[in-house]
PDB file of N, CA and C in Angstrom:
ATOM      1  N   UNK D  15      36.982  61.982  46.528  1.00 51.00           N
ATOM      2  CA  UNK D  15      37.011  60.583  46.942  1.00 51.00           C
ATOM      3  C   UNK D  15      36.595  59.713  45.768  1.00 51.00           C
ATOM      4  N   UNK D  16      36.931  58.366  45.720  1.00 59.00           N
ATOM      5  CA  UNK D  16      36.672  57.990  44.453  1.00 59.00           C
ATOM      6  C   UNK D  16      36.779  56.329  44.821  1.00 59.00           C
ATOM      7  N   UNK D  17      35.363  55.825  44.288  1.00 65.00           N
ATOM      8  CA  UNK D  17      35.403  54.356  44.935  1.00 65.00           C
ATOM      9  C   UNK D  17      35.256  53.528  43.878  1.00 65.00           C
ATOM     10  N   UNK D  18      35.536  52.053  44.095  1.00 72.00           N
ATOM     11  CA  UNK D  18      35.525  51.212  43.038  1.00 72.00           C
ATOM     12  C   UNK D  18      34.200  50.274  43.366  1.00 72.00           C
ATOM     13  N   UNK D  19      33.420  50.472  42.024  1.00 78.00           N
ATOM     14  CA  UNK D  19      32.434  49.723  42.035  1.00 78.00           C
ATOM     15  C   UNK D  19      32.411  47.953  41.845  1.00 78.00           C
ATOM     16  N   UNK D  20      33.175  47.352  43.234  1.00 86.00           N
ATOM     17  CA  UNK D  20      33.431  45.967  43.127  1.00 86.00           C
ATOM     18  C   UNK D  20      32.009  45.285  43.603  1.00 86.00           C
ATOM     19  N   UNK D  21      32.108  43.995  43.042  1.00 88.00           N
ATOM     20  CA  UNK D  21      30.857  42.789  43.495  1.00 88.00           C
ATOM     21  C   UNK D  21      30.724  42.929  45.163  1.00 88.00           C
ATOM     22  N   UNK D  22      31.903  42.860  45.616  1.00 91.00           N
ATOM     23  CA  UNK D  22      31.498  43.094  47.146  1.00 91.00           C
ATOM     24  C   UNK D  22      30.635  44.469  47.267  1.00 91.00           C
ATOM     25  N   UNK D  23      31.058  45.769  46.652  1.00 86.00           N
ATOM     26  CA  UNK D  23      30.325  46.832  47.010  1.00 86.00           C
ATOM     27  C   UNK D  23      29.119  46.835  46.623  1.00 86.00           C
ATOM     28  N   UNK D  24      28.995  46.094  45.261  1.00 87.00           N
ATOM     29  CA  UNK D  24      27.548  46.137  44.841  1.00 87.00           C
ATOM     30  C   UNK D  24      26.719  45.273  46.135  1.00 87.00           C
ATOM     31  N   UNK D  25      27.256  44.373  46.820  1.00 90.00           N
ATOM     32  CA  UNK D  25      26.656  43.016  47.494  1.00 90.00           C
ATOM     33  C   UNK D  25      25.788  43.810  48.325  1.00 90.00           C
ATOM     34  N   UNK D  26      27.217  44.603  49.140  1.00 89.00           N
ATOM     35  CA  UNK D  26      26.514  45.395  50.339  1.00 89.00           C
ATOM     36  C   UNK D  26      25.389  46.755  50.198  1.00 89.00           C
ATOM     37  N   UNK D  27      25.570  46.712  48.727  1.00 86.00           N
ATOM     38  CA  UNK D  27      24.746  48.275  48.831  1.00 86.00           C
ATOM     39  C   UNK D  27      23.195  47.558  48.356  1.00 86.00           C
ATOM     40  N   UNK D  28      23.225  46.751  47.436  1.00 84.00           N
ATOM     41  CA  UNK D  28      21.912  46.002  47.613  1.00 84.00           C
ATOM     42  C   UNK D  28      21.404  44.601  48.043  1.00 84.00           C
ATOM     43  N   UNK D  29      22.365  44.352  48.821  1.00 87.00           N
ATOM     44  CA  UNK D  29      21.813  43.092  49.602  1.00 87.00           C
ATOM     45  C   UNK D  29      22.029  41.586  48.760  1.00 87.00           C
ATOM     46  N   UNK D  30      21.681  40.319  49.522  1.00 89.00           N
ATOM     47  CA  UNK D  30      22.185  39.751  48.791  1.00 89.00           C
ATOM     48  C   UNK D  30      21.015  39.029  47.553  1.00 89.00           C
ATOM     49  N   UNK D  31      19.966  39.257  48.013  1.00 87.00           N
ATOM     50  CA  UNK D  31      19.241  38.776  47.106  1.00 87.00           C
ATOM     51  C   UNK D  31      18.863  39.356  45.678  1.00 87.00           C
ATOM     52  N   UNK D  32      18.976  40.477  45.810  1.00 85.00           N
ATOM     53  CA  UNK D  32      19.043  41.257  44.925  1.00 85.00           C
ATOM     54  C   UNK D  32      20.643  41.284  43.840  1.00 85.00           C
ATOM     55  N   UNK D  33      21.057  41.075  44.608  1.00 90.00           N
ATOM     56  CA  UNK D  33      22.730  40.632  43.971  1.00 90.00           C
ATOM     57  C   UNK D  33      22.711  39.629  43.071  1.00 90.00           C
ATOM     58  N   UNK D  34      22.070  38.547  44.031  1.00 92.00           N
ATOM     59  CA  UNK D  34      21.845  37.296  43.380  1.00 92.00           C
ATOM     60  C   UNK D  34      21.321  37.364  41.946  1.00 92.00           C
ATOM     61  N   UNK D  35      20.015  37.717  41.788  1.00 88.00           N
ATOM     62  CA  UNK D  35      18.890  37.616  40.587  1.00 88.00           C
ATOM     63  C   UNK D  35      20.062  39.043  39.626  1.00 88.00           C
ATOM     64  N   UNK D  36      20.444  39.756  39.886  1.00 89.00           N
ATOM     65  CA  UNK D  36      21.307  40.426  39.162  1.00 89.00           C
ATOM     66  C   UNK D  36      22.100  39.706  38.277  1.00 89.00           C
ATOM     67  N   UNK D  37      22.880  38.929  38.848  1.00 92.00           N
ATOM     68  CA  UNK D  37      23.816  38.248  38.801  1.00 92.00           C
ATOM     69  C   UNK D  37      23.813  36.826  37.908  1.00 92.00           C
ATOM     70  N   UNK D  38      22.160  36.488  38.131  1.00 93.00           N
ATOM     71  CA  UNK D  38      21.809  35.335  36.978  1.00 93.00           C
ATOM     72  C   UNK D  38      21.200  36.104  35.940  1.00 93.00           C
ATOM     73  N   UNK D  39      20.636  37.116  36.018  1.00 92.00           N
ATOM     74  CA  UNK D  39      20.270  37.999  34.773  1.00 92.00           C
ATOM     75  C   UNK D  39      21.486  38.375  33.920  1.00 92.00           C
ATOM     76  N   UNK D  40      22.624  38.260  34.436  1.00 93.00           N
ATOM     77  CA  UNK D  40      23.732  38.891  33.685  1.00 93.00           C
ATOM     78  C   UNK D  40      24.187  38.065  32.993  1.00 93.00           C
ATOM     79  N   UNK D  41      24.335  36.748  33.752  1.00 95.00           N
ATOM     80  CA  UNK D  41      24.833  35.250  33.086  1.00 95.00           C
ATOM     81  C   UNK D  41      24.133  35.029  32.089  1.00 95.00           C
ATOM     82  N   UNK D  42      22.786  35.167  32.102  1.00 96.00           N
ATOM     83  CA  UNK D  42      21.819  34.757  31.217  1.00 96.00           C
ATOM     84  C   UNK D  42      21.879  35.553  29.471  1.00 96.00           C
ATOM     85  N   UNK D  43      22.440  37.151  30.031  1.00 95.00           N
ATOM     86  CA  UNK D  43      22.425  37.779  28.723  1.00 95.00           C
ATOM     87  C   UNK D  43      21.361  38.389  28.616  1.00 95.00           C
ATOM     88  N   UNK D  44      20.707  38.699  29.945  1.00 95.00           N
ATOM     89  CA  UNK D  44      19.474  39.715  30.059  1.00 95.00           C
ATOM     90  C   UNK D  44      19.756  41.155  29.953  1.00 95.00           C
ATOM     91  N   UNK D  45      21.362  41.661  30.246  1.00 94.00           N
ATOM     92  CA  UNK D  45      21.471  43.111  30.761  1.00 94.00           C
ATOM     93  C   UNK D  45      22.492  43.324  29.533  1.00 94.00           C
ATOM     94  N   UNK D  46      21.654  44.629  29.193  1.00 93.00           N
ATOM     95  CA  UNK D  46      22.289  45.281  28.278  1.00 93.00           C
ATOM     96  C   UNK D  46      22.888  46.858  29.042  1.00 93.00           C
ATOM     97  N   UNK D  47      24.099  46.905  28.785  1.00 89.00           N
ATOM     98  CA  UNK D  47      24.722  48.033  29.244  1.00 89.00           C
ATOM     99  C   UNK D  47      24.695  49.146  28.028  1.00 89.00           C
ATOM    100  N   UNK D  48      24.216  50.059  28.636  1.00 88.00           N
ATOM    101  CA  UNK D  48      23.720  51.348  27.738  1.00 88.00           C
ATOM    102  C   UNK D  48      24.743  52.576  27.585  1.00 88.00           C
ATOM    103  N   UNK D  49      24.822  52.786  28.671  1.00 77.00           N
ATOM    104  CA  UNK D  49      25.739  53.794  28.780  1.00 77.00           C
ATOM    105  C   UNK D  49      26.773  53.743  29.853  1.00 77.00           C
ATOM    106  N   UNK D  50      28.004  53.805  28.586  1.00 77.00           N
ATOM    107  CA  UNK D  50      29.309  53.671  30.290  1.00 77.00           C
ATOM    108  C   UNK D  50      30.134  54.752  29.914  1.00 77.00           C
ATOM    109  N   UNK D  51      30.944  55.159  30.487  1.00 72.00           N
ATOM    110  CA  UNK D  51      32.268  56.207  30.385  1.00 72.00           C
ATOM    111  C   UNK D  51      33.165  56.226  31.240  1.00 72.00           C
ATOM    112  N   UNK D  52      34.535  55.523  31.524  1.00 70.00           N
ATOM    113  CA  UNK D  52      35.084  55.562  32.834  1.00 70.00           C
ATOM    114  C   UNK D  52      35.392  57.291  33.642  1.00 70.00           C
ATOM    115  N   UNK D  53      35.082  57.945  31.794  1.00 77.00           N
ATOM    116  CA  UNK D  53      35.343  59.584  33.035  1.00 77.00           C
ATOM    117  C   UNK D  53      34.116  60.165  34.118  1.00 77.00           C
ATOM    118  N   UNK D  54      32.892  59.697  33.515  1.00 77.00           N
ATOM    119  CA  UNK D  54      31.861  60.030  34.153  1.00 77.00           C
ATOM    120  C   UNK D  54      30.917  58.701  35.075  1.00 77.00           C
ATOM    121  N   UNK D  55      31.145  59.091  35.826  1.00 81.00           N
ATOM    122  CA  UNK D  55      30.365  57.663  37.102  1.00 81.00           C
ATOM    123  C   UNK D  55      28.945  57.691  36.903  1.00 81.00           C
ATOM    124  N   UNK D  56      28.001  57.128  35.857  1.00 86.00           N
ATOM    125  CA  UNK D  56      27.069  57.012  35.483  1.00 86.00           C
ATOM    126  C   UNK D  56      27.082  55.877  34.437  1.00 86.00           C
ATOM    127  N   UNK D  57      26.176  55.036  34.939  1.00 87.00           N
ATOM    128  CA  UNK D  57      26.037  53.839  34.410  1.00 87.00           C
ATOM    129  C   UNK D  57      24.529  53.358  34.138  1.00 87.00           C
ATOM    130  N   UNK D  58      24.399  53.347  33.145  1.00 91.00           N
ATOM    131  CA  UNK D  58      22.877  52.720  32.814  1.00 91.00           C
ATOM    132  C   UNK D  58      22.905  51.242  32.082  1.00 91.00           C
ATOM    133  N   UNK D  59      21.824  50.152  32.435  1.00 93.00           N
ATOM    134  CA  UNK D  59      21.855  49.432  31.419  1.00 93.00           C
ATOM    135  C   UNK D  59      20.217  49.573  31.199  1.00 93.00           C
ATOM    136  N   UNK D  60      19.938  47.985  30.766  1.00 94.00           N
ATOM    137  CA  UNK D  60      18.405  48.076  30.207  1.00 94.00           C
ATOM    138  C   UNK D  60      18.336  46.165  30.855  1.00 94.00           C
ATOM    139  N   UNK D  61      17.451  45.944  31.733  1.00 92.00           N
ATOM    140  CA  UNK D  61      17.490  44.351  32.106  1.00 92.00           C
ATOM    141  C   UNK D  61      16.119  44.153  31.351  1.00 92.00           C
ATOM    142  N   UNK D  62      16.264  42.949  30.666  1.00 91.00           N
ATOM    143  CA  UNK D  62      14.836  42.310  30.271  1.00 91.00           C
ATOM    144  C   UNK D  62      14.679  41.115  30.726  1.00 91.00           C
ATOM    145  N   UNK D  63      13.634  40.965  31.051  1.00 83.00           N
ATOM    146  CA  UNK D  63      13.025  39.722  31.505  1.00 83.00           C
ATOM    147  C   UNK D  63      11.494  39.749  30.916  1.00 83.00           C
ATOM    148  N   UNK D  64      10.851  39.614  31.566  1.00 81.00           N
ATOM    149  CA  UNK D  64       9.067  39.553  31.272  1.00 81.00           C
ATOM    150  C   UNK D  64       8.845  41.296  31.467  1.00 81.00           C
ATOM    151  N   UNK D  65       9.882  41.579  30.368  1.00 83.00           N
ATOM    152  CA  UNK D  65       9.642  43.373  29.701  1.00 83.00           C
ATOM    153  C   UNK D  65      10.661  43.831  30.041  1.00 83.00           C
ATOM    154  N   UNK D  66      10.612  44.810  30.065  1.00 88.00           N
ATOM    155  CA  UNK D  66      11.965  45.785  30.287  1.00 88.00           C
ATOM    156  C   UNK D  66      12.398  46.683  31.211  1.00 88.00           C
ATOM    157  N   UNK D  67      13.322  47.003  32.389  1.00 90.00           N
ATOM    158  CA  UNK D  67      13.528  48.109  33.242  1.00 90.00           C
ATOM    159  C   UNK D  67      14.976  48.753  32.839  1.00 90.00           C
ATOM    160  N   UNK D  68      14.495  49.480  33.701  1.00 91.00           N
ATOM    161  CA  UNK D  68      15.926  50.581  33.508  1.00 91.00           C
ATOM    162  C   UNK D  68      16.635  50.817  34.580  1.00 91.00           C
ATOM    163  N   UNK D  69      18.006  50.738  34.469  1.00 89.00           N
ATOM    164  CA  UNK D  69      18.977  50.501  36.396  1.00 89.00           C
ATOM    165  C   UNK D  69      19.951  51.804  35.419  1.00 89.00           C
ATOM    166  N   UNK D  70      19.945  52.228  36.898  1.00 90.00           N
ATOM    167  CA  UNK D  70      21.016  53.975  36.403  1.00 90.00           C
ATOM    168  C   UNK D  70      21.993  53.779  37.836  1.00 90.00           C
ATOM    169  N   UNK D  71      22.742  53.871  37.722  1.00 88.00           N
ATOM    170  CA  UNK D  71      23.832  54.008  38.669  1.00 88.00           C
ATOM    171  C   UNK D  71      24.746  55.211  38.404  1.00 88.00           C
ATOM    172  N   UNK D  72      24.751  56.073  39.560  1.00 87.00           N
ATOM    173  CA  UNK D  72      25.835  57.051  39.663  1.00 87.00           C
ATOM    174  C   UNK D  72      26.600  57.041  40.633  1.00 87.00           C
ATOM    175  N   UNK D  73      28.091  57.625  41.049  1.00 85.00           N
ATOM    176  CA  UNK D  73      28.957  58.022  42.035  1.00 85.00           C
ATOM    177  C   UNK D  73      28.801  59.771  41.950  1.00 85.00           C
ATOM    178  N   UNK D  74      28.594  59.713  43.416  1.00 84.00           N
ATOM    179  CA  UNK D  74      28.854  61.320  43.264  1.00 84.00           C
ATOM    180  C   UNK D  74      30.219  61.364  43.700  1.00 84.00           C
ATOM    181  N   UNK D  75      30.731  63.154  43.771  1.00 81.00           N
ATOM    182  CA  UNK D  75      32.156  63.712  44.362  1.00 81.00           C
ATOM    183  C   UNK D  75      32.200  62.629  45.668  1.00 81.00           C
ATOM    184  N   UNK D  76      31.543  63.027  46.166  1.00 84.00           N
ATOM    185  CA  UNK D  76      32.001  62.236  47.619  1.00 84.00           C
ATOM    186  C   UNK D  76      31.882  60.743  47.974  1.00 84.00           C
ATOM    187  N   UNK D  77      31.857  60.266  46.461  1.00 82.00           N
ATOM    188  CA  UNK D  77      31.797  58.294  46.415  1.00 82.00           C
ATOM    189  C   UNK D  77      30.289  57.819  47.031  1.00 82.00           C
ATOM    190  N   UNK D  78      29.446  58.521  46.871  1.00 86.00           N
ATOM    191  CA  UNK D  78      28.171  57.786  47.245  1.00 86.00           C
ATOM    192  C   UNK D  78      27.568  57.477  46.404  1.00 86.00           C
ATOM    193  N   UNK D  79      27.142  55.782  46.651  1.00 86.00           N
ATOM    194  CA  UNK D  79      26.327  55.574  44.901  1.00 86.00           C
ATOM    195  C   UNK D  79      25.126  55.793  45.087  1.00 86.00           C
ATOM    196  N   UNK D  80      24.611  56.400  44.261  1.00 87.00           N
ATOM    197  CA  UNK D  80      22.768  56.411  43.695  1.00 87.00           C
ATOM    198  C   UNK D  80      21.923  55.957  42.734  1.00 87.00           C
ATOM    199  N   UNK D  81      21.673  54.703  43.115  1.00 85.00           N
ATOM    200  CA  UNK D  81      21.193  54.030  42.099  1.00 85.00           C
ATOM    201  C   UNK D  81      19.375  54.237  41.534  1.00 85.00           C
ATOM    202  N   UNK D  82      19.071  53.928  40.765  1.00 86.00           N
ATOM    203  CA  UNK D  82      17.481  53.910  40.447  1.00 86.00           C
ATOM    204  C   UNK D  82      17.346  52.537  39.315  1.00 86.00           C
ATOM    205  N   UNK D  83      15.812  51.856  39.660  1.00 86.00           N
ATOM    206  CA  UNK D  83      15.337  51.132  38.594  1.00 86.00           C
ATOM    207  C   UNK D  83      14.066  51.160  38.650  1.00 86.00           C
ATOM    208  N   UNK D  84      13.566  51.283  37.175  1.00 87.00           N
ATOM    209  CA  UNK D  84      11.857  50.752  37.064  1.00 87.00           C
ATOM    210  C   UNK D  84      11.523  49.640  37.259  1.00 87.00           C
ATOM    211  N   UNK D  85      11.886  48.702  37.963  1.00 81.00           N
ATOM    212  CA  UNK D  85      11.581  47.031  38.371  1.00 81.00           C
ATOM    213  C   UNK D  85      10.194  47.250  39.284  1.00 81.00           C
ATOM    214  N   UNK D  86       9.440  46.242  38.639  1.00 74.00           N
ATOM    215  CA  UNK D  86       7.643  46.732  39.843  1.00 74.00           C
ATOM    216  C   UNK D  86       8.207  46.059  40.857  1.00 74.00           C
ATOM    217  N   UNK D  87       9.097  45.389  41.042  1.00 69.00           N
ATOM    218  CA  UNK D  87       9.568  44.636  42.190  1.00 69.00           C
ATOM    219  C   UNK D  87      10.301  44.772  43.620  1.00 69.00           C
ATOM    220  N   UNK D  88      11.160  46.083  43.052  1.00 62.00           N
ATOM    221  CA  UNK D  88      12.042  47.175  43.548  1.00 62.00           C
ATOM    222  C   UNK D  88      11.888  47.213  44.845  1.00 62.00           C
ATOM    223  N   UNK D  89      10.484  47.939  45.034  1.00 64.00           N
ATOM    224  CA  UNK D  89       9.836  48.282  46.628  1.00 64.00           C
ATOM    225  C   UNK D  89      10.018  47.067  47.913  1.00 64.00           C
ATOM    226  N   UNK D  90       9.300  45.935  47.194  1.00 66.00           N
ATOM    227  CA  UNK D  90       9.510  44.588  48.107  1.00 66.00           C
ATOM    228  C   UNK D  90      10.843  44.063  48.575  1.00 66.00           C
ATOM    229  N   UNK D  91      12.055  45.050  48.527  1.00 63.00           N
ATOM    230  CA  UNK D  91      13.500  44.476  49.010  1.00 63.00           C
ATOM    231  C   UNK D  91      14.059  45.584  49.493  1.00 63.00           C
ATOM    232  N   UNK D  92      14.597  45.310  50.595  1.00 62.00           N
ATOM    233  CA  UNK D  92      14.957  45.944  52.028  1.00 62.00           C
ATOM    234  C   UNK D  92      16.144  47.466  51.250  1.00 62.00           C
ATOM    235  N   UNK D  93      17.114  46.968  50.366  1.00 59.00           N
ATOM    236  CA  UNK D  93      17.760  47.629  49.645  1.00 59.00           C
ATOM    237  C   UNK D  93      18.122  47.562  48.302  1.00 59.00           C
TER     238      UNK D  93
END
């Protein structure tokens, strides 16, 4: 199975507030994309703001994404 990582999918998989502040971090020129490969579904960047975290995104075989970040903020949002 094999899914496309669109703005809508990102919306729904982390909500919208979290979308949001993503989304002005990106505009801003906060997110640095680290590692991409369209053969392998693993995606890292590096967001800075007041320091630095780390967002890893994968697809597995069966199109489920698994994301991780070091944000101290992370915990306080529903998804």
């Amino acid at each position: 199975m094999s899914i496309s990582l669109t703005h809508r999918v990102i919306k729904l998989l982390c909500g919208q507030i979290s979308y949001d502040r993503g989304k002005a971090y990106y505009r801003s020129g906060k997110v640095m994309l680290q590692d991409f490969d369209p053969g392998i579904p693993v995606y890292e960047a590096i967001v800075k703001d007041n320091g630095s975290c780390q967002v890893s995104v994968q697809i597995d075989g069966g199109g489920e994404v698994h994301a991780t970040c070091s944000c101290p903020a992370l915990p306080s949002y529903d998804k």
